Amino acid sequence: MEFSTADGRSIHKGLDFLYPFIREKPSWPYQKDVMYWENWPVAQPFLIFGAQAFSKEEWFSAWKNLDHKPEVVEVVRNLPIRNPIIWF
């Protein structure tokens, strides 16, 4: 069973919202609100965990194709789990 708040918010809806922008970064319609904008996205663990939890093969494919070894220190610092496969 999937958890959602009383007003309908959920992790699944959040990932559904973010995925298209991870897949196609130029489609982001909002202000570029992070430093090192050009160095993102990288292989964020939410994609692989979400892919497994919600059976979303396209999220896993996107994760596989992103940068798994970023070298920019600020990006590395914000990538909390570098080897999420070991969690399965």
Coordinates of C-alpha atoms in Angstrom, one line a residue:
M1 CA 0.0 0.0 0.0
E2 CA 1.2 3.5 -0.9
F3 CA 1.2 6.2 1.7
S4 CA -0.3 9.6 1.0
T5 CA -1.2 12.6 3.1
A6 CA -4.8 13.6 3.7
D7 CA -4.5 16.1 0.9
G8 CA -3.2 13.5 -1.5
R9 CA 0.6 14.2 -1.5
S10 CA 2.9 11.2 -1.8
I11 CA 6.5 10.2 -2.6
H12 CA 5.2 8.6 -5.8
K13 CA 3.6 11.9 -6.9
G14 CA 6.8 13.8 -6.1
L15 CA 8.9 11.4 -8.1
D16 CA 6.4 11.5 -11.0
F17 CA 6.7 15.3 -10.9
L18 CA 10.6 15.3 -10.9
Y19 CA 11.2 12.5 -13.4
P20 CA 10.4 14.4 -16.7
F21 CA 12.9 17.1 -15.7
I22 CA 15.6 14.5 -14.8
R23 CA 15.0 12.9 -18.2
E24 CA 15.0 16.3 -20.0
K25 CA 16.6 19.0 -18.0
P26 CA 15.9 21.9 -20.4
S27 CA 12.2 21.4 -19.8
W28 CA 12.5 22.7 -16.2
P29 CA 10.1 25.6 -16.1
Y30 CA 11.2 27.2 -12.9
Q31 CA 14.1 29.4 -11.8
K32 CA 17.5 27.7 -11.7
D33 CA 17.7 27.5 -7.9
V34 CA 20.8 25.5 -7.3
M35 CA 24.5 26.2 -7.6
Y36 CA 26.3 24.2 -10.2
W37 CA 23.2 23.9 -12.3
E38 CA 25.2 22.7 -15.3
N39 CA 26.5 19.7 -13.3
W40 CA 23.1 18.2 -12.6
P41 CA 21.4 15.8 -12.9
V42 CA 23.5 12.9 -11.7
A43 CA 22.5 9.4 -10.7
Q44 CA 20.4 10.4 -7.8
P45 CA 19.4 7.4 -5.6
F46 CA 15.7 8.5 -5.5
L47 CA 15.4 7.2 -9.1
I48 CA 16.6 3.7 -8.4
F49 CA 14.7 3.4 -5.1
G50 CA 11.6 4.8 -6.7
A51 CA 12.0 2.5 -9.7
Q52 CA 12.1 -0.5 -7.4
A53 CA 9.3 0.7 -5.1
F54 CA 6.9 1.7 -7.8
S55 CA 7.9 -0.7 -10.7
K56 CA 9.0 2.1 -13.0
E57 CA 11.5 0.7 -15.4
E58 CA 12.0 4.1 -17.1
W59 CA 13.2 5.6 -13.8
F60 CA 15.8 2.8 -13.6
S61 CA 16.9 3.4 -17.2
A62 CA 17.3 7.1 -16.5
W63 CA 19.3 6.3 -13.4
K64 CA 21.6 4.0 -15.4
N65 CA 22.3 6.6 -18.0
L66 CA 23.2 9.5 -15.6
D67 CA 26.6 10.3 -14.3
H68 CA 27.5 7.9 -11.5
K69 CA 30.9 9.4 -10.7
P70 CA 30.6 13.2 -10.6
E71 CA 33.8 15.0 -9.9
V72 CA 32.5 18.4 -8.8
V73 CA 33.0 18.5 -5.1
E74 CA 29.6 20.3 -4.4
V75 CA 27.7 17.7 -6.5
V76 CA 29.5 14.8 -4.7
R77 CA 28.6 16.4 -1.3
N78 CA 24.9 16.5 -2.3
L79 CA 24.9 12.9 -3.5
P80 CA 24.2 11.1 -0.2
I81 CA 24.2 7.5 -1.5
R82 CA 26.8 6.7 -4.1
N83 CA 26.2 3.0 -4.5
P84 CA 22.4 2.4 -4.0
I85 CA 22.5 -1.1 -5.7
I86 CA 24.0 -2.5 -2.5
W87 CA 20.8 -1.7 -0.7
F88 CA 18.8 -4.3 -2.7

